[in-house]
Amino acid sequence: MNIHEYQAKDILRRAGVPVQPGEVAETAAAAEAIAARYGTAVVIKAQVHAGGRGKAGGVKLAKTPAEARAHAERILGMSIKGLVVQRVLVAQAAEIASESYVGIIVDRVSKRPVVMVSPAGGIDIEEVAATTPERIKRVAVDPRYGLQPFEAMQCGFFLYRDLHRARAAARILRQLYEAFMESGASLAEINPLVSTPANELVAVDAKISIDDNELDRHPDLAALRDETAEAPSETDARKANLTFIKLEGNVGCVVNGAGLAMATMDLVKYYGGEPANFLDIGGSSNPEKVINALRIITSDPQVRVILFNIFGGITRTDDVANGIVTAIRQHPLRVPLVIRLTGTNEHEAVRILASAGLSAMTDMDEAVRAAVAQVGAETAA
Ligand code: GDP
Ligand code: MN
């Protein structure tokens, strides 16, 4: 789960990280009022779950409250990477002497939290990694002991030559590490971590992603979810208890089990297709899930064919068939449907589908090829 910059900054502030004072506004008038109250230059920042807001025109400095209002007016309602800005953060502007990067991710290779720091801040860390990888220092932390003071100091000196700022950076890293572990984050980053002309460090931007599996343990963090900032199909799927990830292709996939879903996507790609989504209806036999799955997939205008791939074990294929038939009665499909099912109660499933004029295959390879051919045929037509 992603949270907004202002929410991430609240977490960092509580952990002791120096952050500029700031407040959220939903209207230009409110932004102006906050700026007037601060009586300083402010920065107006679009609150959307996307990086690169600065480049997109979503981060603007304002010297006066009137300017703050004008910027907020322009930024509110603006669309950044397909996300509409509904709120802005109005923060006291920091004076910037230099920008660096500090972040922590869960690293799958070392199976540890990895601290990453770079004096090349303010730009995407992916870009630094691609062009000047020697400007990134990585420290894999042993989670039994946490980020050690000497490790934090090594990072501090990688960023700054003077003891004062190296120490300040080390302190911030240890606070960031605490916040990261405490909130069950998969990523926590400050980009840029700014050094001011007075040699003080300030977190000017913050991003935290919380591992979805941690949310049950952290109701306070779960409450930070902003559904208006997420893809509607993903919100919808979460409410229906489906594991769903929207992808860029046009072959809609409904599968039971994450492993089968991966295998299905691999096969779709193998035959030259592109999956439109990852959707796992899980191991249950609930026709309601199938109905929800079809509703969510068909609401994506990019989907040109729907592929069901069901391996009946605990999942009863007749339940899935009933779900398909009910769903289609409620909302007739505007795209072709390819069904593969095999396993528990498959004869019953085939009978149910046949009575609704549908057919099913038992071979996965054949079904995937048929689905991809539908898209190919449409594209050619
Ligand atoms: P992002 O583009 O989404 O990563 O948004 P950031 O919060 O990182 O802002 C982008 C850039 O705007 C930063 O790298 C800074 O150069 C600049 N910026 C952001 N906040 C301030 C501020 O308080 N003062 C100054 N002078 N520049 C800022
Ligand atoms: Mn940034």
mmCIF file of C-alpha atoms and ligand atoms in Angstrom:
data_model
loop_
_atom_site.group_PDB
_atom_site.id
_atom_site.type_symbol
_atom_site.label_atom_id
_atom_site.label_comp_id
_atom_site.label_asym_id
_atom_site.label_seq_id
_atom_site.Cartn_x
_atom_site.Cartn_y
_atom_site.Cartn_z
ATOM 1 C CA MET A 1 0.000 0.000 0.000
ATOM 2 C CA ASN A 2 1.321 3.416 -0.934
ATOM 3 C CA ILE A 3 0.725 6.448 1.202
ATOM 4 C CA HIS A 4 1.029 10.128 0.410
ATOM 5 C CA GLU A 5 4.093 12.254 1.018
ATOM 6 C CA TYR A 6 2.418 14.178 3.852
ATOM 7 C CA GLN A 7 1.500 10.897 5.583
ATOM 8 C CA ALA A 8 5.025 9.541 5.163
ATOM 9 C CA LYS A 9 6.389 12.797 6.581
ATOM 10 C CA ASP A 10 4.148 12.443 9.647
ATOM 11 C CA ILE A 11 5.680 9.021 10.257
ATOM 12 C CA LEU A 12 9.205 10.376 9.810
ATOM 13 C CA ARG A 13 8.524 13.367 12.036
ATOM 14 C CA ARG A 14 7.363 11.046 14.800
ATOM 15 C CA ALA A 15 10.580 9.069 14.381
ATOM 16 C CA GLY A 16 12.567 12.266 14.939
ATOM 17 C CA VAL A 17 13.593 13.026 11.344
ATOM 18 C CA PRO A 18 13.799 16.775 10.630
ATOM 19 C CA VAL A 19 10.947 17.653 8.256
ATOM 20 C CA GLN A 20 9.688 21.099 7.220
ATOM 21 C CA PRO A 21 6.387 22.101 8.840
ATOM 22 C CA GLY A 22 3.549 21.555 6.395
ATOM 23 C CA GLU A 23 -0.207 21.148 6.130
ATOM 24 C CA VAL A 24 -2.569 19.684 3.578
ATOM 25 C CA ALA A 25 -5.073 21.765 1.601
ATOM 26 C CA GLU A 26 -7.920 20.714 -0.672
ATOM 27 C CA THR A 27 -8.653 24.181 -2.010
ATOM 28 C CA ALA A 28 -6.545 27.068 -3.250
ATOM 29 C CA ALA A 29 -8.047 29.314 -0.555
ATOM 30 C CA ALA A 30 -6.942 26.893 2.162
ATOM 31 C CA ALA A 31 -3.447 26.792 0.655
ATOM 32 C CA GLU A 32 -3.308 30.583 0.720
ATOM 33 C CA ALA A 33 -4.422 30.634 4.369
ATOM 34 C CA ILE A 34 -1.698 28.166 5.385
ATOM 35 C CA ALA A 35 0.941 30.210 3.548
ATOM 36 C CA ALA A 36 -0.306 33.398 5.228
ATOM 37 C CA ARG A 37 -0.134 31.768 8.640
ATOM 38 C CA TYR A 38 3.439 30.575 8.063
ATOM 39 C CA GLY A 39 4.508 33.975 6.773
ATOM 40 C CA THR A 40 7.422 32.338 4.922
ATOM 41 C CA ALA A 41 8.035 31.185 1.388
ATOM 42 C CA VAL A 42 6.239 27.880 0.880
ATOM 43 C CA VAL A 43 6.326 24.979 -1.517
ATOM 44 C CA ILE A 44 3.050 23.679 -2.964
ATOM 45 C CA LYS A 45 3.187 19.955 -3.690
ATOM 46 C CA ALA A 46 0.716 17.682 -5.475
ATOM 47 C CA GLN A 47 -0.216 14.709 -3.276
ATOM 48 C CA VAL A 48 -0.480 11.743 -5.630
ATOM 49 C CA HIS A 49 1.048 8.282 -5.498
ATOM 50 C CA ALA A 50 3.650 9.041 -8.131
ATOM 51 C CA GLY A 51 7.212 10.262 -8.295
ATOM 52 C CA GLY A 52 8.478 12.860 -10.729
ATOM 53 C CA ARG A 53 5.898 15.391 -9.592
ATOM 54 C CA GLY A 54 8.456 18.172 -9.877
ATOM 55 C CA LYS A 55 9.056 17.482 -13.569
ATOM 56 C CA ALA A 56 5.314 17.254 -14.173
ATOM 57 C CA GLY A 57 4.748 20.728 -12.714
ATOM 58 C CA GLY A 58 3.288 19.438 -9.454
ATOM 59 C CA VAL A 59 5.862 21.086 -7.134
ATOM 60 C CA LYS A 60 6.059 24.907 -7.075
ATOM 61 C CA LEU A 61 7.694 27.454 -4.799
ATOM 62 C CA ALA A 62 5.645 30.470 -3.707
ATOM 63 C CA LYS A 63 7.013 33.607 -2.065
ATOM 64 C CA THR A 64 3.652 35.098 -1.104
ATOM 65 C CA PRO A 65 0.264 33.722 -0.036
ATOM 66 C CA ALA A 66 -1.217 35.031 -3.290
ATOM 67 C CA GLU A 67 1.360 33.073 -5.252
ATOM 68 C CA ALA A 68 0.624 30.005 -3.136
ATOM 69 C CA ARG A 69 -3.019 30.324 -4.068
ATOM 70 C CA ALA A 70 -2.247 30.661 -7.765
ATOM 71 C CA HIS A 71 -0.004 27.589 -7.752
ATOM 72 C CA ALA A 72 -2.501 25.547 -5.744
ATOM 73 C CA GLU A 73 -5.222 26.506 -8.211
ATOM 74 C CA ARG A 74 -3.156 25.163 -11.074
ATOM 75 C CA ILE A 75 -1.964 22.010 -9.305
ATOM 76 C CA LEU A 76 -5.315 20.931 -7.817
ATOM 77 C CA GLY A 77 -7.184 18.963 -10.478
ATOM 78 C CA MET A 78 -4.036 18.493 -12.549
ATOM 79 C CA SER A 79 -3.356 14.950 -13.721
ATOM 80 C CA ILE A 80 0.047 13.386 -13.014
ATOM 81 C CA LYS A 81 0.706 9.964 -14.546
ATOM 82 C CA GLY A 82 -3.047 9.472 -14.814
ATOM 83 C CA LEU A 83 -3.714 10.435 -11.183
ATOM 84 C CA VAL A 84 -5.856 13.486 -10.474
ATOM 85 C CA VAL A 85 -4.504 15.772 -7.751
ATOM 86 C CA GLN A 86 -7.080 16.244 -5.010
ATOM 87 C CA ARG A 87 -4.831 17.622 -2.291
ATOM 88 C CA VAL A 88 -1.689 19.682 -2.027
ATOM 89 C CA LEU A 89 0.869 19.831 0.741
ATOM 90 C CA VAL A 90 1.770 23.402 1.695
ATOM 91 C CA ALA A 91 5.158 23.270 3.411
ATOM 92 C CA GLN A 92 7.573 25.946 4.571
ATOM 93 C CA ALA A 93 10.129 26.119 1.773
ATOM 94 C CA ALA A 94 13.534 24.717 2.564
ATOM 95 C CA GLU A 95 16.668 26.472 1.342
ATOM 96 C CA ILE A 96 18.692 23.994 -0.646
ATOM 97 C CA ALA A 97 22.478 23.849 -0.805
ATOM 98 C CA SER A 98 22.652 20.222 -1.958
ATOM 99 C CA GLU A 99 20.359 17.227 -2.431
ATOM 100 C CA SER A 100 21.132 13.631 -1.585
ATOM 101 C CA TYR A 101 19.227 10.361 -1.539
ATOM 102 C CA VAL A 102 18.626 7.986 1.375
ATOM 103 C CA GLY A 103 16.347 4.977 1.236
ATOM 104 C CA ILE A 104 15.670 1.516 2.600
ATOM 105 C CA ILE A 105 14.134 -1.368 0.690
ATOM 106 C CA VAL A 106 13.518 -5.029 1.392
ATOM 107 C CA ASP A 107 16.065 -6.724 -0.823
ATOM 108 C CA ARG A 108 15.079 -10.122 -2.167
ATOM 109 C CA VAL A 109 18.635 -11.150 -3.018
ATOM 110 C CA SER A 110 20.230 -10.587 0.398
ATOM 111 C CA LYS A 111 16.852 -11.178 2.102
ATOM 112 C CA ARG A 112 17.540 -8.169 4.272
ATOM 113 C CA PRO A 113 16.639 -4.547 4.563
ATOM 114 C CA VAL A 114 19.155 -2.690 2.433
ATOM 115 C CA VAL A 115 20.055 0.916 3.147
ATOM 116 C CA MET A 116 20.958 2.883 0.027
ATOM 117 C CA VAL A 117 22.487 6.328 0.018
ATOM 118 C CA SER A 118 23.725 8.581 -2.752
ATOM 119 C CA PRO A 119 25.041 12.124 -2.896
ATOM 120 C CA ALA A 120 23.253 12.338 -6.270
ATOM 121 C CA GLY A 121 19.826 13.140 -4.845
ATOM 122 C CA GLY A 122 16.722 14.780 -6.233
ATOM 123 C CA ILE A 123 16.662 12.533 -9.297
ATOM 124 C CA ASP A 124 15.339 8.986 -9.611
ATOM 125 C CA ILE A 125 17.629 6.527 -7.872
ATOM 126 C CA GLU A 126 17.023 4.119 -10.787
ATOM 127 C CA GLU A 127 18.629 6.694 -13.048
ATOM 128 C CA VAL A 128 21.650 7.051 -10.743
ATOM 129 C CA ALA A 129 21.939 3.260 -10.598
ATOM 130 C CA ALA A 130 21.916 3.058 -14.385
ATOM 131 C CA THR A 131 24.323 5.898 -15.147
ATOM 132 C CA THR A 132 26.630 6.323 -12.122
ATOM 133 C CA PRO A 133 26.257 3.211 -9.955
ATOM 134 C CA GLU A 134 29.477 4.055 -8.078
ATOM 135 C CA ARG A 135 27.607 6.986 -6.546
ATOM 136 C CA ILE A 136 25.333 4.642 -4.581
ATOM 137 C CA LYS A 137 26.384 2.954 -1.369
ATOM 138 C CA ARG A 138 24.429 -0.073 -0.179
ATOM 139 C CA VAL A 139 24.443 -1.636 3.269
ATOM 140 C CA ALA A 140 22.554 -4.878 3.906
ATOM 141 C CA VAL A 141 21.356 -4.711 7.498
ATOM 142 C CA ASP A 142 21.208 -7.722 9.768
ATOM 143 C CA PRO A 143 17.656 -7.400 11.092
ATOM 144 C CA ARG A 144 18.621 -9.134 14.349
ATOM 145 C CA TYR A 145 20.794 -6.195 15.364
ATOM 146 C CA GLY A 146 19.387 -3.366 13.269
ATOM 147 C CA LEU A 147 21.362 -0.640 11.537
ATOM 148 C CA GLN A 148 24.551 -0.312 13.568
ATOM 149 C CA PRO A 149 25.981 3.138 14.430
ATOM 150 C CA PHE A 150 29.173 2.450 12.474
ATOM 151 C CA GLU A 151 27.197 1.392 9.393
ATOM 152 C CA ALA A 152 25.108 4.542 9.619
ATOM 153 C CA MET A 153 28.278 6.645 10.002
ATOM 154 C CA GLN A 154 29.849 5.015 6.932
ATOM 155 C CA CYS A 155 26.769 6.035 4.990
ATOM 156 C CA GLY A 156 26.922 9.517 6.511
ATOM 157 C CA PHE A 157 30.515 9.960 5.329
ATOM 158 C CA PHE A 158 29.607 8.650 1.885
ATOM 159 C CA LEU A 159 27.206 11.591 1.660
ATOM 160 C CA TYR A 160 29.085 14.386 3.451
ATOM 161 C CA ARG A 161 32.717 15.170 4.223
ATOM 162 C CA ASP A 162 32.143 17.076 7.445
ATOM 163 C CA LEU A 163 31.510 15.370 10.758
ATOM 164 C CA HIS A 164 28.491 17.528 11.604
ATOM 165 C CA ARG A 165 26.450 16.524 8.553
ATOM 166 C CA ALA A 166 27.760 12.945 8.467
ATOM 167 C CA ARG A 167 26.508 12.540 12.046
ATOM 168 C CA ALA A 168 23.188 14.190 11.227
ATOM 169 C CA ALA A 169 22.739 11.866 8.236
ATOM 170 C CA ALA A 170 23.655 8.822 10.350
ATOM 171 C CA ARG A 171 21.052 9.839 12.940
ATOM 172 C CA ILE A 172 18.411 10.272 10.213
ATOM 173 C CA LEU A 173 19.274 6.861 8.741
ATOM 174 C CA ARG A 174 18.800 5.156 12.084
ATOM 175 C CA GLN A 175 15.495 6.966 12.575
ATOM 176 C CA LEU A 176 14.445 6.011 9.059
ATOM 177 C CA TYR A 177 15.388 2.397 9.771
ATOM 178 C CA GLU A 178 13.296 2.398 12.957
ATOM 179 C CA ALA A 179 10.316 3.874 11.094
ATOM 180 C CA PHE A 180 10.786 1.370 8.279
ATOM 181 C CA MET A 181 10.819 -1.653 10.605
ATOM 182 C CA GLU A 182 8.146 -0.288 12.913
ATOM 183 C CA SER A 183 5.650 0.333 10.102
ATOM 184 C CA GLY A 184 6.305 -2.897 8.189
ATOM 185 C CA ALA A 185 7.418 -0.964 5.151
ATOM 186 C CA SER A 186 8.742 -2.486 1.953
ATOM 187 C CA LEU A 187 10.253 0.856 0.993
ATOM 188 C CA ALA A 188 11.044 4.098 2.800
ATOM 189 C CA GLU A 189 12.943 6.849 1.074
ATOM 190 C CA ILE A 190 13.867 10.482 1.438
ATOM 191 C CA ASN A 191 14.659 12.039 -1.930
ATOM 192 C CA PRO A 192 15.925 14.632 -1.630
ATOM 193 C CA LEU A 193 17.487 14.780 1.785
ATOM 194 C CA VAL A 194 18.479 18.401 1.656
ATOM 195 C CA SER A 195 21.483 20.140 3.145
ATOM 196 C CA THR A 196 20.681 23.807 3.830
ATOM 197 C CA PRO A 197 23.112 26.736 3.538
ATOM 198 C CA ALA A 198 23.329 26.547 7.365
ATOM 199 C CA ASN A 199 24.478 22.897 7.019
ATOM 200 C CA GLU A 200 21.322 21.453 8.534
ATOM 201 C CA LEU A 201 19.681 18.392 6.984
ATOM 202 C CA VAL A 202 15.952 18.307 6.137
ATOM 203 C CA ALA A 203 13.790 15.605 4.557
ATOM 204 C CA VAL A 204 12.154 17.513 1.717
ATOM 205 C CA ASP A 205 10.377 14.570 0.089
ATOM 206 C CA ALA A 206 9.335 11.224 1.581
ATOM 207 C CA LYS A 207 7.913 8.019 0.219
ATOM 208 C CA ILE A 208 6.829 4.993 2.231
ATOM 209 C CA SER A 209 5.174 1.815 0.919
ATOM 210 C CA ILE A 210 3.639 -0.472 3.500
ATOM 211 C CA ASP A 211 3.649 -4.215 2.903
ATOM 212 C CA ASP A 212 -0.027 -5.172 2.477
ATOM 213 C CA ASN A 213 0.512 -8.186 4.715
ATOM 214 C CA GLU A 214 1.403 -5.869 7.605
ATOM 215 C CA LEU A 215 -1.852 -3.927 7.532
ATOM 216 C CA ASP A 216 -3.720 -6.266 9.880
ATOM 217 C CA ARG A 217 -1.070 -5.582 12.502
ATOM 218 C CA HIS A 218 -1.173 -1.834 11.883
ATOM 219 C CA PRO A 219 -4.761 -0.589 11.803
ATOM 220 C CA ASP A 220 -3.431 2.957 12.240
ATOM 221 C CA LEU A 221 -1.473 2.621 9.003
ATOM 222 C CA ALA A 222 -4.273 0.780 7.210
ATOM 223 C CA ALA A 223 -6.447 3.821 7.969
ATOM 224 C CA LEU A 224 -4.084 5.968 5.893
ATOM 225 C CA ARG A 225 -5.258 4.286 2.706
ATOM 226 C CA ASP A 226 -6.572 6.815 0.213
ATOM 227 C CA GLU A 227 -8.858 4.920 -2.121
ATOM 228 C CA THR A 228 -9.363 7.923 -4.339
ATOM 229 C CA ALA A 229 -5.639 7.744 -5.153
ATOM 230 C CA GLU A 230 -5.626 4.104 -6.228
ATOM 231 C CA ALA A 231 -6.637 2.370 -9.452
ATOM 232 C CA PRO A 232 -10.428 1.798 -9.064
ATOM 233 C CA SER A 233 -10.123 -1.790 -10.295
ATOM 234 C CA GLU A 234 -7.577 -2.617 -7.592
ATOM 235 C CA THR A 235 -9.751 -1.106 -4.848
ATOM 236 C CA ASP A 236 -12.738 -3.016 -6.173
ATOM 237 C CA ALA A 237 -10.773 -6.271 -6.247
ATOM 238 C CA ARG A 238 -9.462 -5.828 -2.722
ATOM 239 C CA LYS A 239 -13.012 -5.382 -1.438
ATOM 240 C CA ALA A 240 -14.044 -8.567 -3.256
ATOM 241 C CA ASN A 241 -11.109 -10.439 -1.664
ATOM 242 C CA LEU A 242 -9.420 -11.062 -4.982
ATOM 243 C CA THR A 243 -5.710 -10.775 -5.604
ATOM 244 C CA PHE A 244 -5.617 -8.452 -8.570
ATOM 245 C CA ILE A 245 -2.910 -6.487 -10.301
ATOM 246 C CA LYS A 246 -3.640 -4.471 -13.399
ATOM 247 C CA LEU A 247 -1.142 -4.869 -16.224
ATOM 248 C CA GLU A 248 -0.755 -3.222 -19.599
ATOM 249 C CA GLY A 249 -1.912 -5.911 -22.049
ATOM 250 C CA ASN A 250 -5.302 -6.948 -23.468
ATOM 251 C CA VAL A 251 -5.750 -10.603 -22.444
ATOM 252 C CA GLY A 252 -7.852 -10.614 -19.273
ATOM 253 C CA CYS A 253 -6.959 -13.614 -17.091
ATOM 254 C CA VAL A 254 -9.018 -15.276 -14.358
ATOM 255 C CA VAL A 255 -7.101 -17.995 -12.618
ATOM 256 C CA ASN A 256 -7.231 -19.908 -9.332
ATOM 257 C CA GLY A 257 -3.966 -19.925 -7.431
ATOM 258 C CA ALA A 258 -1.002 -17.598 -7.710
ATOM 259 C CA GLY A 259 1.286 -20.243 -9.213
ATOM 260 C CA LEU A 260 -1.197 -21.071 -11.945
ATOM 261 C CA ALA A 261 -1.703 -17.340 -12.545
ATOM 262 C CA MET A 262 2.043 -16.905 -13.113
ATOM 263 C CA ALA A 263 2.200 -19.938 -15.391
ATOM 264 C CA THR A 264 -0.776 -18.609 -17.342
ATOM 265 C CA MET A 265 0.807 -15.202 -17.802
ATOM 266 C CA ASP A 266 4.044 -16.831 -18.919
ATOM 267 C CA LEU A 267 2.184 -18.890 -21.489
ATOM 268 C CA VAL A 268 0.192 -15.894 -22.737
ATOM 269 C CA LYS A 269 3.484 -14.082 -23.300
ATOM 270 C CA TYR A 270 5.051 -17.186 -24.845
ATOM 271 C CA TYR A 271 2.356 -17.219 -27.507
ATOM 272 C CA GLY A 272 2.857 -13.524 -28.224
ATOM 273 C CA GLY A 273 0.060 -12.079 -26.099
ATOM 274 C CA GLU A 274 0.128 -9.556 -23.265
ATOM 275 C CA PRO A 275 -1.847 -10.173 -20.050
ATOM 276 C CA ALA A 276 -4.184 -7.357 -19.001
ATOM 277 C CA ASN A 277 -4.050 -8.357 -15.375
ATOM 278 C CA PHE A 278 -3.087 -10.836 -12.742
ATOM 279 C CA LEU A 279 -6.237 -12.093 -11.043
ATOM 280 C CA ASP A 280 -6.339 -14.934 -8.563
ATOM 281 C CA ILE A 281 -9.793 -15.985 -7.400
ATOM 282 C CA GLY A 282 -8.076 -18.148 -4.798
ATOM 283 C CA GLY A 283 -8.917 -21.651 -3.741
ATOM 284 C CA SER A 284 -12.507 -21.063 -2.700
ATOM 285 C CA SER A 285 -15.576 -22.243 -4.539
ATOM 286 C CA ASN A 286 -17.553 -19.081 -4.374
ATOM 287 C CA PRO A 287 -19.480 -18.146 -7.545
ATOM 288 C CA GLU A 288 -19.665 -14.600 -6.181
ATOM 289 C CA LYS A 289 -15.904 -14.285 -6.630
ATOM 290 C CA VAL A 290 -16.176 -15.246 -10.274
ATOM 291 C CA ILE A 291 -18.914 -12.680 -10.807
ATOM 292 C CA ASN A 292 -16.775 -9.978 -9.184
ATOM 293 C CA ALA A 293 -13.732 -11.060 -11.152
ATOM 294 C CA LEU A 294 -15.590 -10.764 -14.466
ATOM 295 C CA ARG A 295 -17.052 -7.403 -13.506
ATOM 296 C CA ILE A 296 -13.619 -6.026 -12.627
ATOM 297 C CA ILE A 297 -11.927 -7.365 -15.731
ATOM 298 C CA THR A 298 -14.616 -6.228 -18.139
ATOM 299 C CA SER A 299 -14.544 -2.693 -16.713
ATOM 300 C CA ASP A 300 -11.054 -2.378 -18.235
ATOM 301 C CA PRO A 301 -11.634 -1.069 -21.786
ATOM 302 C CA GLN A 302 -8.253 -2.470 -22.883
ATOM 303 C CA VAL A 303 -9.383 -6.077 -22.396
ATOM 304 C CA ARG A 304 -10.100 -7.774 -25.762
ATOM 305 C CA VAL A 305 -10.505 -11.372 -24.650
ATOM 306 C CA ILE A 306 -11.042 -13.104 -21.313
ATOM 307 C CA LEU A 307 -9.239 -16.296 -20.479
ATOM 308 C CA PHE A 308 -10.381 -18.511 -17.624
ATOM 309 C CA ASN A 309 -7.832 -21.031 -16.476
ATOM 310 C CA ILE A 310 -9.182 -23.110 -13.604
ATOM 311 C CA PHE A 311 -7.590 -26.155 -12.105
ATOM 312 C CA GLY A 312 -10.210 -27.739 -9.880
ATOM 313 C CA GLY A 313 -8.855 -29.084 -6.632
ATOM 314 C CA ILE A 314 -10.527 -27.491 -3.641
ATOM 315 C CA THR A 315 -12.026 -25.121 -6.161
ATOM 316 C CA ARG A 316 -15.061 -26.798 -7.686
ATOM 317 C CA THR A 317 -15.178 -26.145 -11.400
ATOM 318 C CA ASP A 318 -18.996 -26.357 -11.399
ATOM 319 C CA ASP A 319 -19.071 -23.412 -8.985
ATOM 320 C CA VAL A 320 -16.826 -21.459 -11.306
ATOM 321 C CA ALA A 321 -19.077 -22.401 -14.254
ATOM 322 C CA ASN A 322 -22.126 -21.213 -12.316
ATOM 323 C CA GLY A 323 -20.338 -17.959 -11.549
ATOM 324 C CA ILE A 324 -19.505 -17.429 -15.218
ATOM 325 C CA VAL A 325 -23.061 -18.125 -16.362
ATOM 326 C CA THR A 326 -24.602 -15.865 -13.696
ATOM 327 C CA ALA A 327 -22.150 -13.063 -14.408
ATOM 328 C CA ILE A 328 -22.810 -13.157 -18.146
ATOM 329 C CA ARG A 329 -26.553 -13.090 -17.571
ATOM 330 C CA GLN A 330 -26.148 -9.980 -15.440
ATOM 331 C CA HIS A 331 -23.685 -8.245 -17.752
ATOM 332 C CA PRO A 332 -23.481 -9.692 -21.262
ATOM 333 C CA LEU A 333 -19.865 -9.788 -22.423
ATOM 334 C CA ARG A 334 -18.632 -7.569 -25.226
ATOM 335 C CA VAL A 335 -15.437 -9.588 -25.653
ATOM 336 C CA PRO A 336 -14.832 -13.265 -26.465
ATOM 337 C CA LEU A 337 -14.409 -15.708 -23.620
ATOM 338 C CA VAL A 338 -12.049 -18.681 -23.609
ATOM 339 C CA ILE A 339 -12.506 -21.175 -20.805
ATOM 340 C CA ARG A 340 -10.195 -23.920 -19.702
ATOM 341 C CA LEU A 341 -11.184 -25.980 -16.750
ATOM 342 C CA THR A 342 -10.231 -29.340 -15.451
ATOM 343 C CA GLY A 343 -10.512 -31.226 -12.181
ATOM 344 C CA THR A 344 -13.194 -31.419 -9.521
ATOM 345 C CA ASN A 345 -16.692 -31.740 -11.048
ATOM 346 C CA GLU A 346 -15.549 -30.843 -14.545
ATOM 347 C CA HIS A 347 -18.302 -32.849 -16.271
ATOM 348 C CA GLU A 348 -20.921 -30.934 -14.325
ATOM 349 C CA ALA A 349 -19.116 -27.689 -15.175
ATOM 350 C CA VAL A 350 -19.120 -28.466 -18.894
ATOM 351 C CA ARG A 351 -22.861 -29.279 -18.725
ATOM 352 C CA ILE A 352 -23.599 -25.941 -16.990
ATOM 353 C CA LEU A 353 -21.558 -24.003 -19.521
ATOM 354 C CA ALA A 354 -23.052 -25.882 -22.481
ATOM 355 C CA SER A 355 -26.586 -25.104 -21.298
ATOM 356 C CA ALA A 356 -25.625 -21.417 -21.517
ATOM 357 C CA GLY A 357 -24.113 -21.866 -24.976
ATOM 358 C CA LEU A 358 -20.487 -21.846 -23.759
ATOM 359 C CA SER A 359 -17.787 -24.393 -24.296
ATOM 360 C CA ALA A 360 -14.683 -25.261 -22.340
ATOM 361 C CA MET A 361 -11.309 -26.806 -23.033
ATOM 362 C CA THR A 362 -9.278 -29.002 -20.753
ATOM 363 C CA ASP A 363 -5.840 -28.312 -22.207
ATOM 364 C CA MET A 364 -4.115 -25.204 -20.899
ATOM 365 C CA ASP A 365 -1.795 -24.781 -23.856
ATOM 366 C CA GLU A 366 -4.648 -24.984 -26.316
ATOM 367 C CA ALA A 367 -6.766 -22.502 -24.348
ATOM 368 C CA VAL A 368 -4.002 -19.918 -24.070
ATOM 369 C CA ARG A 369 -3.265 -20.193 -27.795
ATOM 370 C CA ALA A 370 -6.962 -19.756 -28.548
ATOM 371 C CA ALA A 371 -7.163 -16.648 -26.360
ATOM 372 C CA VAL A 372 -4.085 -15.053 -27.895
ATOM 373 C CA ALA A 373 -5.391 -15.909 -31.393
ATOM 374 C CA GLN A 374 -8.595 -13.981 -30.604
ATOM 375 C CA VAL A 375 -6.603 -10.857 -29.895
ATOM 376 C CA GLY A 376 -4.397 -11.399 -32.928
ATOM 377 C CA ALA A 377 -7.463 -11.863 -35.107
ATOM 378 C CA GLU A 378 -9.016 -8.681 -33.739
ATOM 379 C CA THR A 379 -5.857 -6.684 -34.217
ATOM 380 C CA ALA A 380 -5.556 -7.893 -37.816
ATOM 381 C CA ALA A 381 -9.203 -7.194 -38.567
HETATM 382 P P1 GDP B 1 9.164 14.650 -6.781
HETATM 383 O O1 GDP B 1 9.525 15.372 -8.056
HETATM 384 O O2 GDP B 1 7.825 13.992 -6.895
HETATM 385 O O3 GDP B 1 10.228 13.709 -6.353
HETATM 386 O O4 GDP B 1 8.993 15.784 -5.648
HETATM 387 P P2 GDP B 1 10.066 16.425 -4.644
HETATM 388 O O5 GDP B 1 9.393 16.714 -3.372
HETATM 389 O O6 GDP B 1 11.295 15.591 -4.551
HETATM 390 O O7 GDP B 1 10.411 17.808 -5.311
HETATM 391 C C1 GDP B 1 11.088 17.898 -6.541
HETATM 392 C C2 GDP B 1 12.162 18.967 -6.454
HETATM 393 O O8 GDP B 1 11.582 20.222 -6.117
HETATM 394 C C3 GDP B 1 13.191 18.706 -5.370
HETATM 395 O O9 GDP B 1 14.217 17.859 -5.802
HETATM 396 C C4 GDP B 1 13.677 20.109 -5.090
HETATM 397 O O10 GDP B 1 14.691 20.467 -5.996
HETATM 398 C C5 GDP B 1 12.463 20.976 -5.337
HETATM 399 N N1 GDP B 1 11.847 21.308 -4.031
HETATM 400 C C6 GDP B 1 10.937 20.588 -3.337
HETATM 401 N N2 GDP B 1 10.681 21.153 -2.150
HETATM 402 C C7 GDP B 1 11.454 22.259 -2.078
HETATM 403 C C8 GDP B 1 11.671 23.262 -1.079
HETATM 404 O O11 GDP B 1 11.108 23.266 0.018
HETATM 405 N N3 GDP B 1 12.558 24.266 -1.377
HETATM 406 C C9 GDP B 1 13.229 24.313 -2.559
HETATM 407 N N4 GDP B 1 14.084 25.315 -2.766
HETATM 408 N N5 GDP B 1 13.057 23.390 -3.528
HETATM 409 C C10 GDP B 1 12.194 22.364 -3.285
HETATM 410 MN MN MN B 2 11.391 13.419 -4.720
#
